[in-house]
Backbone as XML, in Angstrom:
<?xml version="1.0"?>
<chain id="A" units="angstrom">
  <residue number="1" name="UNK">
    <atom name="N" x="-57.365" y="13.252" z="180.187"/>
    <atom name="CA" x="-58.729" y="13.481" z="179.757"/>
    <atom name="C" x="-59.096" y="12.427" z="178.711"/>
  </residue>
  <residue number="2" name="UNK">
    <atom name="N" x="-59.782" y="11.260" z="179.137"/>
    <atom name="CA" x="-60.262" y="10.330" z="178.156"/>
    <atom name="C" x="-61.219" y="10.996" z="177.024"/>
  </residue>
  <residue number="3" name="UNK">
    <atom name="N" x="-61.150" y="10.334" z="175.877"/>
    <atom name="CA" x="-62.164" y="10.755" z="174.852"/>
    <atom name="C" x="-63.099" y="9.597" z="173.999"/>
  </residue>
  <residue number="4" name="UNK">
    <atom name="N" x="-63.995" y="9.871" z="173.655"/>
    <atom name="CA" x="-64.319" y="8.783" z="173.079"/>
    <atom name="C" x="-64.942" y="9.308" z="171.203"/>
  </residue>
  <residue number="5" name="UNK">
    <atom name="N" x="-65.097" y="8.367" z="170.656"/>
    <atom name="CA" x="-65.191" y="8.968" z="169.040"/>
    <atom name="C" x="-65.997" y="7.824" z="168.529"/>
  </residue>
  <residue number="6" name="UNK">
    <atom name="N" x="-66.890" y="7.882" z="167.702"/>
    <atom name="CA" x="-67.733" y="6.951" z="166.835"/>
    <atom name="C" x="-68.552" y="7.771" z="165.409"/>
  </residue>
  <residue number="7" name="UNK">
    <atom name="N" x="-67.858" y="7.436" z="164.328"/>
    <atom name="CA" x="-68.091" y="8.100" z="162.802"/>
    <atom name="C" x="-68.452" y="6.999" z="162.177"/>
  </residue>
  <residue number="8" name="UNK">
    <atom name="N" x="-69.295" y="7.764" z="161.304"/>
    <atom name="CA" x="-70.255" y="6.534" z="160.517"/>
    <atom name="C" x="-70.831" y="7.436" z="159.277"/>
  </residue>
  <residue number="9" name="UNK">
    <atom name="N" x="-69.890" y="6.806" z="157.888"/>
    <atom name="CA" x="-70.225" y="7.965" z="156.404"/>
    <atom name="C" x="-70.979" y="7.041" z="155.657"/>
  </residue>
  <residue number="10" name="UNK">
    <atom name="N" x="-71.888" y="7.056" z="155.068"/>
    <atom name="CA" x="-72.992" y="6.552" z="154.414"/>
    <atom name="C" x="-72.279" y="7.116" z="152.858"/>
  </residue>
  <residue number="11" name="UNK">
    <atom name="N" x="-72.053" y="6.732" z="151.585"/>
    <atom name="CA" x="-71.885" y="7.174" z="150.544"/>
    <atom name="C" x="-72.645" y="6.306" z="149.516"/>
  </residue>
  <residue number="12" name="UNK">
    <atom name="N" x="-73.527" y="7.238" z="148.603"/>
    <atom name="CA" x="-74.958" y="6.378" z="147.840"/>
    <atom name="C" x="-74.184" y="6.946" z="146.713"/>
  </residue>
  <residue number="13" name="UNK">
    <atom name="N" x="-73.306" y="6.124" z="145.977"/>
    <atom name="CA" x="-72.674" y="5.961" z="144.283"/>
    <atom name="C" x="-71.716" y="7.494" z="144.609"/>
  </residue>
  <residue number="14" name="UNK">
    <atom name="N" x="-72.752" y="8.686" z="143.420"/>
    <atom name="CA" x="-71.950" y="9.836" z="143.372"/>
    <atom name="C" x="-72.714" y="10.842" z="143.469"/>
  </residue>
  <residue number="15" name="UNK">
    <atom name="N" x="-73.824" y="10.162" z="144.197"/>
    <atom name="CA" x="-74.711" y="11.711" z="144.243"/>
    <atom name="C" x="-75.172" y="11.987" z="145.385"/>
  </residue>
  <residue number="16" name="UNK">
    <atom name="N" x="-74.623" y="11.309" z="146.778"/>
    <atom name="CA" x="-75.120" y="11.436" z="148.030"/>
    <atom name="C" x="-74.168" y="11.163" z="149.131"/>
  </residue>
  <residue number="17" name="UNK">
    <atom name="N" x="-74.238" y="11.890" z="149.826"/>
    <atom name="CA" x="-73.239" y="11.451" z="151.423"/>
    <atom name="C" x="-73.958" y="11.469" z="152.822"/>
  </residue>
  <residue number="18" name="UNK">
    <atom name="N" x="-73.736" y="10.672" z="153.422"/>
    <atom name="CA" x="-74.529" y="11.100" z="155.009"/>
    <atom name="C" x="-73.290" y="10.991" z="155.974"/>
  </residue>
  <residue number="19" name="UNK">
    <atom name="N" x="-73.203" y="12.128" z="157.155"/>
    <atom name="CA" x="-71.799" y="11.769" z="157.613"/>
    <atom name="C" x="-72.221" y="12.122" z="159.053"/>
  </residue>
  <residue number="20" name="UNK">
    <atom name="N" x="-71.778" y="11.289" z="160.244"/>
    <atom name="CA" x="-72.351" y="11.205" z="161.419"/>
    <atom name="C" x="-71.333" y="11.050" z="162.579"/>
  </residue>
  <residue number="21" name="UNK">
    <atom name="N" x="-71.644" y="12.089" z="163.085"/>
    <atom name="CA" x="-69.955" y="11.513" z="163.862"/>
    <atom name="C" x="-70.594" y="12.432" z="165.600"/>
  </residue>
  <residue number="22" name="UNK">
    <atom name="N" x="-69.672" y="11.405" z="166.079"/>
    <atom name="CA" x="-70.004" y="11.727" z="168.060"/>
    <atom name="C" x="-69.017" y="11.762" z="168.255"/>
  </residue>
  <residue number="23" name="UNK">
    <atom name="N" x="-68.497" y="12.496" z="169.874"/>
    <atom name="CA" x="-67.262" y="12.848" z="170.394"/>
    <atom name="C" x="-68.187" y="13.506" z="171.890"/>
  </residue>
  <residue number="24" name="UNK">
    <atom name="N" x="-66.950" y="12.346" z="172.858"/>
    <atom name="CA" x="-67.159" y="12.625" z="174.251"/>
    <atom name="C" x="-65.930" y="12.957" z="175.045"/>
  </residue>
  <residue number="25" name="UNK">
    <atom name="N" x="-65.957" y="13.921" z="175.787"/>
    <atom name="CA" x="-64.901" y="14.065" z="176.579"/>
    <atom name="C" x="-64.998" y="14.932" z="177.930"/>
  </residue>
  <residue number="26" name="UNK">
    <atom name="N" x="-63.765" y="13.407" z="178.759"/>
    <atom name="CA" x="-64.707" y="14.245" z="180.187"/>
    <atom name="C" x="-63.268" y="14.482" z="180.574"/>
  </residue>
  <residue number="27" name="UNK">
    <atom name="N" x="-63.355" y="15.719" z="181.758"/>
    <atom name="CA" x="-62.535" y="16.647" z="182.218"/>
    <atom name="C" x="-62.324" y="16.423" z="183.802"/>
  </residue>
  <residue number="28" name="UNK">
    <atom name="N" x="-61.267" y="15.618" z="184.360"/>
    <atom name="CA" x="-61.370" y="15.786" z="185.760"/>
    <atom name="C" x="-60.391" y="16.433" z="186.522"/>
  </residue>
  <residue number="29" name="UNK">
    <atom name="N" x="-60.466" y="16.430" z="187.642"/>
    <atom name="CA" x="-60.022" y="17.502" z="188.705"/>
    <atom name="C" x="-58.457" y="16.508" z="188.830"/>
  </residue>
  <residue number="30" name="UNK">
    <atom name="N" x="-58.168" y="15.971" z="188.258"/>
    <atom name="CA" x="-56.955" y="15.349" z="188.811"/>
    <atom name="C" x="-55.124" y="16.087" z="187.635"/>
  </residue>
  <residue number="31" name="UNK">
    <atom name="N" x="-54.518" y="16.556" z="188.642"/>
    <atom name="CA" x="-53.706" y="17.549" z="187.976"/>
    <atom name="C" x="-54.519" y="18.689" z="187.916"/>
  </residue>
  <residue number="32" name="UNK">
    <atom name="N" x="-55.416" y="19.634" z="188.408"/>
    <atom name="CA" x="-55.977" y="20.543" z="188.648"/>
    <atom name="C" x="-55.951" y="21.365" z="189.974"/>
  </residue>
  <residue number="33" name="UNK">
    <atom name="N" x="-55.736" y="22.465" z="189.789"/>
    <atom name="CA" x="-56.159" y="23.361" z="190.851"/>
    <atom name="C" x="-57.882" y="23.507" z="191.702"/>
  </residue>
  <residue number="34" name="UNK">
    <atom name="N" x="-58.208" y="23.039" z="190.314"/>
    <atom name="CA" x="-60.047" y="23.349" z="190.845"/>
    <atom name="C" x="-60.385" y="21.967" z="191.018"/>
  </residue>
  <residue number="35" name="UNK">
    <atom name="N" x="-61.599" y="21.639" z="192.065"/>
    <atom name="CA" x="-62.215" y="20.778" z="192.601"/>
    <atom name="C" x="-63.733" y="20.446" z="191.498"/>
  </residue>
  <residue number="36" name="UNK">
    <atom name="N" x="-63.487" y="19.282" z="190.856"/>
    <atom name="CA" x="-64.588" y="19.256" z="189.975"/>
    <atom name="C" x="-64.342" y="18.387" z="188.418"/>
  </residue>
  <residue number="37" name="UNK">
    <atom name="N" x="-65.732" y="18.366" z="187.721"/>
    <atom name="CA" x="-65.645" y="17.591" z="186.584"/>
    <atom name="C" x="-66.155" y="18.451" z="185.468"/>
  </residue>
  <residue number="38" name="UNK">
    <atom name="N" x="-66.488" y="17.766" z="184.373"/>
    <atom name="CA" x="-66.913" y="18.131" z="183.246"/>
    <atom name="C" x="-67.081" y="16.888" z="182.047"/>
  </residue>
  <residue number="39" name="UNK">
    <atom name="N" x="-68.246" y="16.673" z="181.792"/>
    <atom name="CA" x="-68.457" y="15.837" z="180.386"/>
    <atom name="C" x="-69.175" y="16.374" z="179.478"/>
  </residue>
  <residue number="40" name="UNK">
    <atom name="N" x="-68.313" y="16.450" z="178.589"/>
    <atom name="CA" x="-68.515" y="17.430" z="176.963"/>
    <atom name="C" x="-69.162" y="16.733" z="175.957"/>
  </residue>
  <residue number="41" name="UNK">
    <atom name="N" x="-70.120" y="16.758" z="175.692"/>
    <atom name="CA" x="-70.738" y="15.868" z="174.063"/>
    <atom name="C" x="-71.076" y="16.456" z="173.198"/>
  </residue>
  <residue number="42" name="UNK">
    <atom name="N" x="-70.513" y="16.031" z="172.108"/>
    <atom name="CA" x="-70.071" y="16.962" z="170.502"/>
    <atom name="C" x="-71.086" y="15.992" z="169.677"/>
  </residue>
  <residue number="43" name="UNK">
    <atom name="N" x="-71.959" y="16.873" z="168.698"/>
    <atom name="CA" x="-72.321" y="15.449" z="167.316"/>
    <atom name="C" x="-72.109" y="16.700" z="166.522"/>
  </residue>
  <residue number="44" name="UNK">
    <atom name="N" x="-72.491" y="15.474" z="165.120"/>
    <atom name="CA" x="-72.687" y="16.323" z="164.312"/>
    <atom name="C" x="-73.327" y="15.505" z="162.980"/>
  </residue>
  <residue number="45" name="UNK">
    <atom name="N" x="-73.993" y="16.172" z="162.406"/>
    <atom name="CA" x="-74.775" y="15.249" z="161.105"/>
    <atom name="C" x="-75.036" y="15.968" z="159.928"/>
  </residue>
  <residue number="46" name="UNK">
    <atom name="N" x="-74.225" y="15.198" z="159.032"/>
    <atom name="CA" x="-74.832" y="16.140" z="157.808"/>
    <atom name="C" x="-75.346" y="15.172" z="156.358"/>
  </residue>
  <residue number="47" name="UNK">
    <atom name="N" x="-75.741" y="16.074" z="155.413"/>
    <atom name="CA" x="-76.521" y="15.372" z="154.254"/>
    <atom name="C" x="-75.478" y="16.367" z="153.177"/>
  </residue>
  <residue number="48" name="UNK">
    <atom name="N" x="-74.828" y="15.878" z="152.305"/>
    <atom name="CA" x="-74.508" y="16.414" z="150.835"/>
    <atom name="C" x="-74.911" y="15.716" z="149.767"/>
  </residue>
  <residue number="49" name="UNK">
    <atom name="N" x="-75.437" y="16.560" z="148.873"/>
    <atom name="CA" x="-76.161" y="16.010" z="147.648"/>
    <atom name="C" x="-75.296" y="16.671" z="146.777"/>
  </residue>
  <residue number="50" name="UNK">
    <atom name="N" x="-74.877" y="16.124" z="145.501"/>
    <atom name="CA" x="-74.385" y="16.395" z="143.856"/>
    <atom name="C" x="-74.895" y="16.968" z="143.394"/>
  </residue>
  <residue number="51" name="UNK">
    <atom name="N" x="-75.306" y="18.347" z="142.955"/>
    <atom name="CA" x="-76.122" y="18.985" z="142.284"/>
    <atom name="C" x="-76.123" y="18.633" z="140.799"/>
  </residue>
  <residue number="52" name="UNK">
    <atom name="N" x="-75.028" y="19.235" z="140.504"/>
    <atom name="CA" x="-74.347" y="19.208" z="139.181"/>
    <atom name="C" x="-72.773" y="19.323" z="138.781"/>
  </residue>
  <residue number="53" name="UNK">
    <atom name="N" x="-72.644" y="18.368" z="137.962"/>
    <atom name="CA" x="-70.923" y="18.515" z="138.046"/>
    <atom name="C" x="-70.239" y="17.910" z="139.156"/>
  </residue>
  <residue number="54" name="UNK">
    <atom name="N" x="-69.685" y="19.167" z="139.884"/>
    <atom name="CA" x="-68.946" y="19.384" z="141.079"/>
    <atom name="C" x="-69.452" y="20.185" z="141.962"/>
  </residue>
  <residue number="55" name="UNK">
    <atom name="N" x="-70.562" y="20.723" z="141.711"/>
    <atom name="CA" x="-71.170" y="21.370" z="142.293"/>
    <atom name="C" x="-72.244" y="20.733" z="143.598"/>
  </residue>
  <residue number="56" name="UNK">
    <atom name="N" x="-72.489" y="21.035" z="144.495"/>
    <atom name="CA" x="-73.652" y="20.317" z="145.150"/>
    <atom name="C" x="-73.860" y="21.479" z="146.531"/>
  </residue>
  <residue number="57" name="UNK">
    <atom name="N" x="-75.052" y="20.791" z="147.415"/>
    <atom name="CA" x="-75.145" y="21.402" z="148.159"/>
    <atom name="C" x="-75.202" y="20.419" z="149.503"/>
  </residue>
  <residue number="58" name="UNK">
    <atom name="N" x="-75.277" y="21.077" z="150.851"/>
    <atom name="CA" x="-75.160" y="20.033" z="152.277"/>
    <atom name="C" x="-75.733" y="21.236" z="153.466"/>
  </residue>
  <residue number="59" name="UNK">
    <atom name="N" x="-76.319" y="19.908" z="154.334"/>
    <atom name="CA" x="-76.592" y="20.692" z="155.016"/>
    <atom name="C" x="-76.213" y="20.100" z="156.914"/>
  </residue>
  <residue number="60" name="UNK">
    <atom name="N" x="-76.011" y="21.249" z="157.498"/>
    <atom name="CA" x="-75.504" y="20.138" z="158.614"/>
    <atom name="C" x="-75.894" y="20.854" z="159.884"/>
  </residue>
  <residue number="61" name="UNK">
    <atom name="N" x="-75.861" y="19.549" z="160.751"/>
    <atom name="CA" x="-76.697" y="19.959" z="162.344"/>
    <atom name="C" x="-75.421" y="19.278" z="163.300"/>
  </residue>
  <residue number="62" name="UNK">
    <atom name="N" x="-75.030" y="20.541" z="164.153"/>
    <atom name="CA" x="-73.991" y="20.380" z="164.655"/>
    <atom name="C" x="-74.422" y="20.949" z="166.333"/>
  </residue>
  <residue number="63" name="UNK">
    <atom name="N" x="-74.530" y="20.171" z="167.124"/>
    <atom name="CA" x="-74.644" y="20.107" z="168.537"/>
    <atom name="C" x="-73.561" y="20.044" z="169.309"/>
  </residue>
  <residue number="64" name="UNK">
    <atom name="N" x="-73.464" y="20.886" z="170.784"/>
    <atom name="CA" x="-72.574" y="20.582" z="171.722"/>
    <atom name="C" x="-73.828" y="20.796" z="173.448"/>
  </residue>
  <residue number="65" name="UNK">
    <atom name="N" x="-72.859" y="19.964" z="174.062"/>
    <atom name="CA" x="-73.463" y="19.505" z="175.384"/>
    <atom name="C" x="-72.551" y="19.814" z="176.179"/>
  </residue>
  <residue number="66" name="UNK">
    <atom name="N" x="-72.281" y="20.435" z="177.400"/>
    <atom name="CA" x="-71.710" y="20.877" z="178.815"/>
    <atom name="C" x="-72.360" y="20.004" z="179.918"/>
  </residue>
  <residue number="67" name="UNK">
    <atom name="N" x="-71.925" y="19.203" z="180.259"/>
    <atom name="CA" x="-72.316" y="19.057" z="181.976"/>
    <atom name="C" x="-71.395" y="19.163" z="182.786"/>
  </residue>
  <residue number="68" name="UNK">
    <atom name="N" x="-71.355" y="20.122" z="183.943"/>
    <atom name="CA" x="-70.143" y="20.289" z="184.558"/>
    <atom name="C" x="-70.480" y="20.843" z="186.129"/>
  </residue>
  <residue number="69" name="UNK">
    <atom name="N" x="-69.920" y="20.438" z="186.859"/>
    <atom name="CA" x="-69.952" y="20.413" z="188.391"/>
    <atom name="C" x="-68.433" y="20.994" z="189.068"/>
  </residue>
  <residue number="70" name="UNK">
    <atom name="N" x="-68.396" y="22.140" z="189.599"/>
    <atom name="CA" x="-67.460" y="22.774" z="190.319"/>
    <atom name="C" x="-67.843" y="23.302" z="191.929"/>
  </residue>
  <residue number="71" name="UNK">
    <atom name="N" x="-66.904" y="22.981" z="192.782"/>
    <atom name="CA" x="-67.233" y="23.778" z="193.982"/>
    <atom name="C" x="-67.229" y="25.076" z="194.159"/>
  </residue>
  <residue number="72" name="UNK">
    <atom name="N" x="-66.451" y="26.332" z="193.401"/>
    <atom name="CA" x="-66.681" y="27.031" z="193.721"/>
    <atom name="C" x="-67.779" y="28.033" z="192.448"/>
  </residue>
  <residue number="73" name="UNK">
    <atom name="N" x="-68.166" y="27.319" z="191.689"/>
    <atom name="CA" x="-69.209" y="27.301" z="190.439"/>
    <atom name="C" x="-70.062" y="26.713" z="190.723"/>
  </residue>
  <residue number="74" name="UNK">
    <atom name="N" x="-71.377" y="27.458" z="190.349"/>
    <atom name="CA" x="-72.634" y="26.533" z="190.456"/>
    <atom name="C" x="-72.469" y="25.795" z="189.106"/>
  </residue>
  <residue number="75" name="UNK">
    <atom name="N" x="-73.475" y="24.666" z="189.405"/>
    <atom name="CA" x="-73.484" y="23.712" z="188.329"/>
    <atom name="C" x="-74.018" y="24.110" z="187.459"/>
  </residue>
  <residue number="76" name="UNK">
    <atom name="N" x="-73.206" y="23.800" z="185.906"/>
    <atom name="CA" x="-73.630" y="24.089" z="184.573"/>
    <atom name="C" x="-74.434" y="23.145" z="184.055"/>
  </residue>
  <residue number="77" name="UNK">
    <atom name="N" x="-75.234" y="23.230" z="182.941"/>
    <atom name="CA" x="-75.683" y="22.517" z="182.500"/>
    <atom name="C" x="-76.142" y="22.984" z="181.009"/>
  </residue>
  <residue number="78" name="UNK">
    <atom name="N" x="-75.042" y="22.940" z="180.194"/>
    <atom name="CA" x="-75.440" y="23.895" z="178.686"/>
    <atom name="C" x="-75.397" y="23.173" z="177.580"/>
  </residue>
  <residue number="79" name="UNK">
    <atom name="N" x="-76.510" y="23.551" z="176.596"/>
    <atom name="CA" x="-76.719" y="23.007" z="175.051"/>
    <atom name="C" x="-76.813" y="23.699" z="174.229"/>
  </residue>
  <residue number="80" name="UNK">
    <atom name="N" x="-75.616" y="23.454" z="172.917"/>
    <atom name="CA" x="-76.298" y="24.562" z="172.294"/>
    <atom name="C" x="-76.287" y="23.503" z="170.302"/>
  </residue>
  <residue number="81" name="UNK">
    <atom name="N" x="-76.954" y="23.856" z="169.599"/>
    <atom name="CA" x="-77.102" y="23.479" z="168.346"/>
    <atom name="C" x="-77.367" y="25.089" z="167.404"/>
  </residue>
  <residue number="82" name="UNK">
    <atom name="N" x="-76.736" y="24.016" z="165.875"/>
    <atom name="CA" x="-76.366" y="25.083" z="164.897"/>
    <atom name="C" x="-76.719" y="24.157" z="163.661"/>
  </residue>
  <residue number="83" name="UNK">
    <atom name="N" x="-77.316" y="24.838" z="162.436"/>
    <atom name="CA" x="-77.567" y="24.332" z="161.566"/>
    <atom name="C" x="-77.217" y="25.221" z="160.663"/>
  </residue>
  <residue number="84" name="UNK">
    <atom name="N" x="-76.781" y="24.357" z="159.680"/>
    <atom name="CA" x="-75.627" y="24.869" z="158.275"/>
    <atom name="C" x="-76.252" y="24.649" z="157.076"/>
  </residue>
  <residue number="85" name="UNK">
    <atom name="N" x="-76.158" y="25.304" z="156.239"/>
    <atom name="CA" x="-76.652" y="25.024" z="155.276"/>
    <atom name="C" x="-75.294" y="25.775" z="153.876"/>
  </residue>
  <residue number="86" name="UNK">
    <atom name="N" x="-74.819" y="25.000" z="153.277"/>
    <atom name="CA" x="-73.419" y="24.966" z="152.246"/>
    <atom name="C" x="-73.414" y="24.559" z="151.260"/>
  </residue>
  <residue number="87" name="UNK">
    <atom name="N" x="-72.846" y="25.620" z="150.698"/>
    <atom name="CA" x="-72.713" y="25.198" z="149.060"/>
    <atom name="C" x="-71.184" y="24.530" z="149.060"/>
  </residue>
  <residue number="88" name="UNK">
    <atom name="N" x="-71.239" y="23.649" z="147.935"/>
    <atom name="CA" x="-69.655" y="22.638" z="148.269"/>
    <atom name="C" x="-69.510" y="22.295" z="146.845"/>
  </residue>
  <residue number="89" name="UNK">
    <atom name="N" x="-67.758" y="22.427" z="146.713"/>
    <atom name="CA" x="-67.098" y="21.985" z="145.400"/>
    <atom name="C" x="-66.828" y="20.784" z="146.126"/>
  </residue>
  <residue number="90" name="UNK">
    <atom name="N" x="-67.228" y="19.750" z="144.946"/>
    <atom name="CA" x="-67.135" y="18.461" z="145.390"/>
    <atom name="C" x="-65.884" y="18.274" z="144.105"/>
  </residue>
  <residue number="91" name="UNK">
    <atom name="N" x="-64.759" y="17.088" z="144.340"/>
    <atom name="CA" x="-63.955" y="16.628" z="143.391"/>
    <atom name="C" x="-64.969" y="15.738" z="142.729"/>
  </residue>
  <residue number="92" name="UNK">
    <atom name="N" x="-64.013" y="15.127" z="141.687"/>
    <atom name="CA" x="-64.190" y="14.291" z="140.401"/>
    <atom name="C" x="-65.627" y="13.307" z="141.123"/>
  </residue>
  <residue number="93" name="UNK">
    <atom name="N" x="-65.181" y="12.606" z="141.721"/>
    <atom name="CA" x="-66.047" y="11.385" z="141.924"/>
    <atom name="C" x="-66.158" y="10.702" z="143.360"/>
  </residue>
  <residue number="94" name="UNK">
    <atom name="N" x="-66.912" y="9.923" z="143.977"/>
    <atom name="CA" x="-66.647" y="9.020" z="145.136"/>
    <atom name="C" x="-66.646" y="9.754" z="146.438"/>
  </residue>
  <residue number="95" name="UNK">
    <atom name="N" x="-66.921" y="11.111" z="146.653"/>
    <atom name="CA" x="-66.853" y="12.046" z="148.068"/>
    <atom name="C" x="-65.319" y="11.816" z="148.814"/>
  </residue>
  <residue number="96" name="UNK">
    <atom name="N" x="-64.648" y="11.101" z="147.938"/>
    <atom name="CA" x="-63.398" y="11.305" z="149.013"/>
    <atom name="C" x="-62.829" y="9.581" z="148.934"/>
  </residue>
  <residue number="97" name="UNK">
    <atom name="N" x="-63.733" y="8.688" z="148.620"/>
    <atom name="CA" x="-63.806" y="7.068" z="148.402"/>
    <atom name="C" x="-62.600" y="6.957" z="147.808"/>
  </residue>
  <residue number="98" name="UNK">
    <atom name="N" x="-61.913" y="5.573" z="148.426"/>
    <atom name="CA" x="-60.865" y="5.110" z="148.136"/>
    <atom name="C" x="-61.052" y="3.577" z="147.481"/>
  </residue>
  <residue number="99" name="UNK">
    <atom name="N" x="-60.461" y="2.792" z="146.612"/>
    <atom name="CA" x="-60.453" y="1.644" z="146.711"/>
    <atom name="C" x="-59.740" y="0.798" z="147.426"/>
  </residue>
  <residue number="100" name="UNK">
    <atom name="N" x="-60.444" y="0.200" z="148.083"/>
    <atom name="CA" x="-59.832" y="-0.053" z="149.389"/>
    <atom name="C" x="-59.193" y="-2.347" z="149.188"/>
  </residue>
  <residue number="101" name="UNK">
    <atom name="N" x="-59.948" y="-2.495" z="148.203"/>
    <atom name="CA" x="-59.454" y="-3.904" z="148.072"/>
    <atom name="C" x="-58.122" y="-3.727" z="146.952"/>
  </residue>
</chain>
């Protein structure tokens, strides 16, 4: 089952994060009993802000996608989305930032 992945974190100093991430994965009939496919698509996006301190808040939109074709199943075709809204202990500084040089 191949997959595929693409993340992308936006970090503005110490008072902001944007975090974006995709995930695909398709499902085939090979090593299977059943005749058929499936391609799965995952996101997800969120915003955290620093309130105070360590304190902050985020909020996040998290989607999934079904497309899937079976012979002895009629064809699917499902979406579903969820939105979050979180309170978050953030550490000291940097969302997680490393120095990386």
């Amino acid at each position: 089952t191949p997959q595929g992945l693409i993340s992308l974190r936006l970090i503005f100093g110490d008072r902001a994060m944007i975090d974006l991430t995709g995930r695909e994965y398709y499902v085939s009939d090979a090593l299977s009993s059943e005749s058929g496919w499936e391609n799965i698509l995952r996101s997800d996006a969120s915003v955290t802000m620093r309130v105070y301190g360590r304190h902050g808040v985020a909020v996040r939109y998290s989607s999934s996608h079904r497309d899937a074709k079976y012979i002895d199943i009629a064809y699917r075709d499902q979406t579903v989305g969820t939105v979050s809204l979180m309170y978050v202990l953030l550490g000291d500084s940097g969302f997680g930032q490393v120095e990386w040089r």
